[in-house]
């Protein structure tokens, strides 16, 4: 009986691991400048409109996560960023898994603009908790505050 239970448990774990490996990756960008992070206010879909997120999107096939961060910030914010490693752990979301990457603006890059969002703003660590963040991003606020305060 013990063997059968262990085998069933192993099968369940394998299934979960496979789902995790195959899950599409969404990257989000913690763009940090002068001890503040850029938050972007969603304009769509209706259920999420008005809520704040770290800008990002799906990693395309064959694309590295860092490349996706650069591309999404160019498309959504009209600016150029330099990715600087992961922040926090993998966050499960409906679309797959969300991975936050730190980034800094490339010197001389244009000021981020809300090309696809309703608004963008630079947020101080003490203001982080005041924003109505989308659920997944809320989980990284502790790491984000620590990152901003460590500068
Ligand atoms: O922005 P887009 O709709 O392409 O994002 C894909 C999915 O990732 C959505 O389900 C969105 O809610 C989620 N997402 C998130 N946090 C972010 C960026 C995207 O939960 N910072």
Short mmCIF file of C-alpha atoms and ligand atoms in Angstrom, two decimals:
data_model
loop_
_atom_site.label_atom_id
_atom_site.label_comp_id
_atom_site.label_asym_id
_atom_site.label_seq_id
_atom_site.Cartn_x
_atom_site.Cartn_y
_atom_site.Cartn_z
CA UNK A 1 0.00 0.00 0.00
CA UNK A 2 2.80 2.37 0.94
CA UNK A 3 4.46 1.69 -2.39
CA UNK A 4 1.28 2.39 -4.28
CA UNK A 5 0.74 5.67 -2.40
CA UNK A 6 4.33 6.71 -3.07
CA UNK A 7 3.97 5.85 -6.76
CA UNK A 8 0.76 7.88 -7.01
CA UNK A 9 2.45 10.80 -5.23
CA UNK A 10 5.44 10.61 -7.58
CA UNK A 11 3.15 10.57 -10.61
CA UNK A 12 1.29 13.63 -9.33
CA UNK A 13 4.56 15.49 -8.71
CA UNK A 14 5.84 14.60 -12.19
CA UNK A 15 2.61 15.88 -13.72
CA UNK A 16 2.87 19.15 -11.82
CA UNK A 17 6.54 19.58 -12.73
CA UNK A 18 5.76 18.96 -16.41
CA UNK A 19 2.96 21.54 -16.32
CA UNK A 20 5.33 24.04 -14.71
CA UNK A 21 8.10 23.46 -17.26
CA UNK A 22 5.66 23.78 -20.14
CA UNK A 23 3.86 26.83 -18.73
CA UNK A 24 4.22 29.97 -20.84
CA UNK A 25 6.45 32.57 -19.20
CA UNK A 26 5.32 36.16 -18.73
CA UNK A 27 8.02 38.64 -17.74
CA UNK A 28 7.38 41.76 -15.71
CA UNK A 29 9.87 44.60 -15.38
CA UNK A 30 10.88 46.27 -12.14
CA UNK A 31 12.35 49.36 -13.81
CA UNK A 32 14.25 51.16 -11.07
CA UNK A 33 15.59 54.72 -11.13
CA UNK A 34 16.66 56.91 -8.22
CA UNK A 35 15.18 54.55 -5.64
CA UNK A 36 11.78 54.45 -7.35
CA UNK A 37 10.08 51.83 -9.51
CA UNK A 38 7.91 52.41 -12.56
CA UNK A 39 4.31 51.25 -12.11
CA UNK A 40 1.93 51.06 -15.07
CA UNK A 41 -1.85 51.28 -14.86
CA UNK A 42 -3.68 48.75 -17.03
CA UNK A 43 -6.23 49.99 -19.56
CA UNK A 44 -7.53 46.50 -20.44
CA UNK A 45 -9.24 44.09 -20.04
CA UNK A 46 -12.18 45.69 -18.24
CA UNK A 47 -11.70 43.44 -15.20
CA UNK A 48 -8.12 44.70 -14.72
CA UNK A 49 -8.44 48.27 -16.05
CA UNK A 50 -7.31 50.78 -13.45
CA UNK A 51 -5.12 48.32 -11.58
CA UNK A 52 -1.35 48.72 -11.48
CA UNK A 53 1.31 46.29 -12.69
CA UNK A 54 4.96 46.01 -13.53
CA UNK A 55 5.07 46.36 -17.33
CA UNK A 56 5.78 43.22 -19.32
CA UNK A 57 4.23 40.43 -21.32
CA UNK A 58 4.66 37.00 -22.81
CA UNK A 59 8.10 35.69 -23.77
CA UNK A 60 7.97 34.73 -27.44
CA UNK A 61 9.25 31.37 -28.71
CA UNK A 62 13.04 31.46 -29.08
CA UNK A 63 13.29 34.72 -27.15
CA UNK A 64 15.27 35.05 -23.92
CA UNK A 65 13.51 36.52 -20.90
CA UNK A 66 15.92 39.47 -20.91
CA UNK A 67 15.16 40.14 -24.59
CA UNK A 68 11.43 40.00 -23.82
CA UNK A 69 11.91 42.60 -21.05
CA UNK A 70 13.70 44.94 -23.47
CA UNK A 71 11.10 44.41 -26.21
CA UNK A 72 8.08 44.87 -23.94
CA UNK A 73 9.50 48.09 -22.45
CA UNK A 74 10.16 49.43 -25.94
CA UNK A 75 6.64 48.51 -27.13
CA UNK A 76 4.71 49.54 -24.02
CA UNK A 77 6.79 52.46 -22.71
CA UNK A 78 8.78 53.68 -25.71
CA UNK A 79 11.99 53.43 -23.74
CA UNK A 80 15.16 51.34 -23.63
CA UNK A 81 16.06 49.37 -20.52
CA UNK A 82 18.93 47.17 -19.43
CA UNK A 83 17.78 43.99 -17.63
CA UNK A 84 19.62 43.30 -14.40
CA UNK A 85 18.58 39.87 -13.10
CA UNK A 86 15.56 38.33 -11.42
CA UNK A 87 13.57 39.74 -8.53
CA UNK A 88 11.61 37.37 -6.28
CA UNK A 89 10.38 33.89 -7.13
CA UNK A 90 8.21 32.43 -9.89
CA UNK A 91 4.61 33.58 -9.46
CA UNK A 92 1.81 31.34 -10.75
CA UNK A 93 -0.70 33.21 -12.94
CA UNK A 94 -3.57 32.06 -15.12
CA UNK A 95 -1.51 32.55 -18.28
CA UNK A 96 1.44 30.47 -16.92
CA UNK A 97 4.22 31.76 -14.74
CA UNK A 98 5.22 35.36 -14.04
CA UNK A 99 8.90 36.19 -13.57
CA UNK A 100 9.93 39.66 -12.46
CA UNK A 101 13.22 41.05 -13.78
CA UNK A 102 14.99 44.12 -12.45
CA UNK A 103 16.05 46.68 -15.04
CA UNK A 104 17.56 50.15 -15.23
CA UNK A 105 17.02 52.81 -17.90
CA UNK A 106 19.77 53.02 -20.51
CA UNK A 107 21.44 56.46 -20.15
CA UNK A 108 19.74 59.00 -22.42
CA UNK A 109 16.74 56.76 -23.08
CA UNK A 110 13.37 58.50 -23.55
CA UNK A 111 11.19 58.97 -20.47
CA UNK A 112 8.73 56.03 -20.20
CA UNK A 113 5.31 56.87 -21.65
CA UNK A 114 1.99 54.98 -21.36
CA UNK A 115 1.78 53.78 -24.99
CA UNK A 116 -0.48 50.85 -24.07
CA UNK A 117 -1.34 51.67 -20.46
CA UNK A 118 -3.68 54.27 -19.00
CA UNK A 119 -0.87 55.87 -17.00
CA UNK A 120 2.63 55.29 -15.65
CA UNK A 121 4.25 56.68 -12.51
CA UNK A 122 7.47 56.38 -10.52
CA UNK A 123 6.68 54.96 -7.10
CA UNK A 124 8.63 55.37 -3.87
CA UNK A 125 9.01 52.38 -1.54
CA UNK A 126 6.63 53.88 1.06
CA UNK A 127 3.94 54.35 -1.63
CA UNK A 128 4.04 50.77 -2.94
CA UNK A 129 1.28 49.48 -0.67
CA UNK A 130 -1.10 52.32 -1.66
CA UNK A 131 -1.49 51.22 -5.28
CA UNK A 132 -4.19 48.75 -6.37
CA UNK A 133 -1.82 46.17 -7.87
CA UNK A 134 -2.90 43.18 -9.95
CA UNK A 135 -2.86 40.08 -7.75
CA UNK A 136 0.35 38.41 -8.98
CA UNK A 137 2.44 41.59 -8.76
CA UNK A 138 1.29 42.23 -5.20
CA UNK A 139 3.29 39.15 -4.15
CA UNK A 140 6.58 40.78 -5.14
CA UNK A 141 6.07 44.07 -3.27
CA UNK A 142 8.17 42.99 -0.28
CA UNK A 143 11.14 42.10 -2.48
CA UNK A 144 10.59 45.28 -4.45
CA UNK A 145 10.59 47.52 -1.36
CA UNK A 146 13.77 45.82 -0.11
CA UNK A 147 15.39 46.35 -3.52
CA UNK A 148 14.49 50.07 -3.60
CA UNK A 149 15.64 50.66 -0.03
CA UNK A 150 18.95 48.86 -0.58
CA UNK A 151 20.10 51.41 -3.16
O1 LIG B 1 -0.14 42.21 -20.54
P1 LIG B 1 -0.64 40.90 -21.05
O2 LIG B 1 -2.14 40.82 -21.10
O3 LIG B 1 0.06 40.41 -22.29
O4 LIG B 1 -0.18 39.84 -19.89
C1 LIG B 1 -0.36 38.46 -20.05
C2 LIG B 1 -0.87 37.89 -18.74
O5 LIG B 1 0.06 38.12 -17.68
C3 LIG B 1 -2.19 38.51 -18.27
O6 LIG B 1 -2.99 37.47 -17.74
C4 LIG B 1 -1.77 39.47 -17.19
O7 LIG B 1 -2.78 39.61 -16.22
C5 LIG B 1 -0.54 38.80 -16.60
N1 LIG B 1 0.39 39.79 -16.04
C6 LIG B 1 0.52 39.92 -14.66
N2 LIG B 1 1.38 40.85 -14.14
C7 LIG B 1 2.12 41.63 -14.97
C8 LIG B 1 2.02 41.48 -16.38
C9 LIG B 1 1.15 40.55 -16.88
O8 LIG B 1 -0.15 39.20 -13.91
N3 LIG B 1 2.97 42.52 -14.44
#
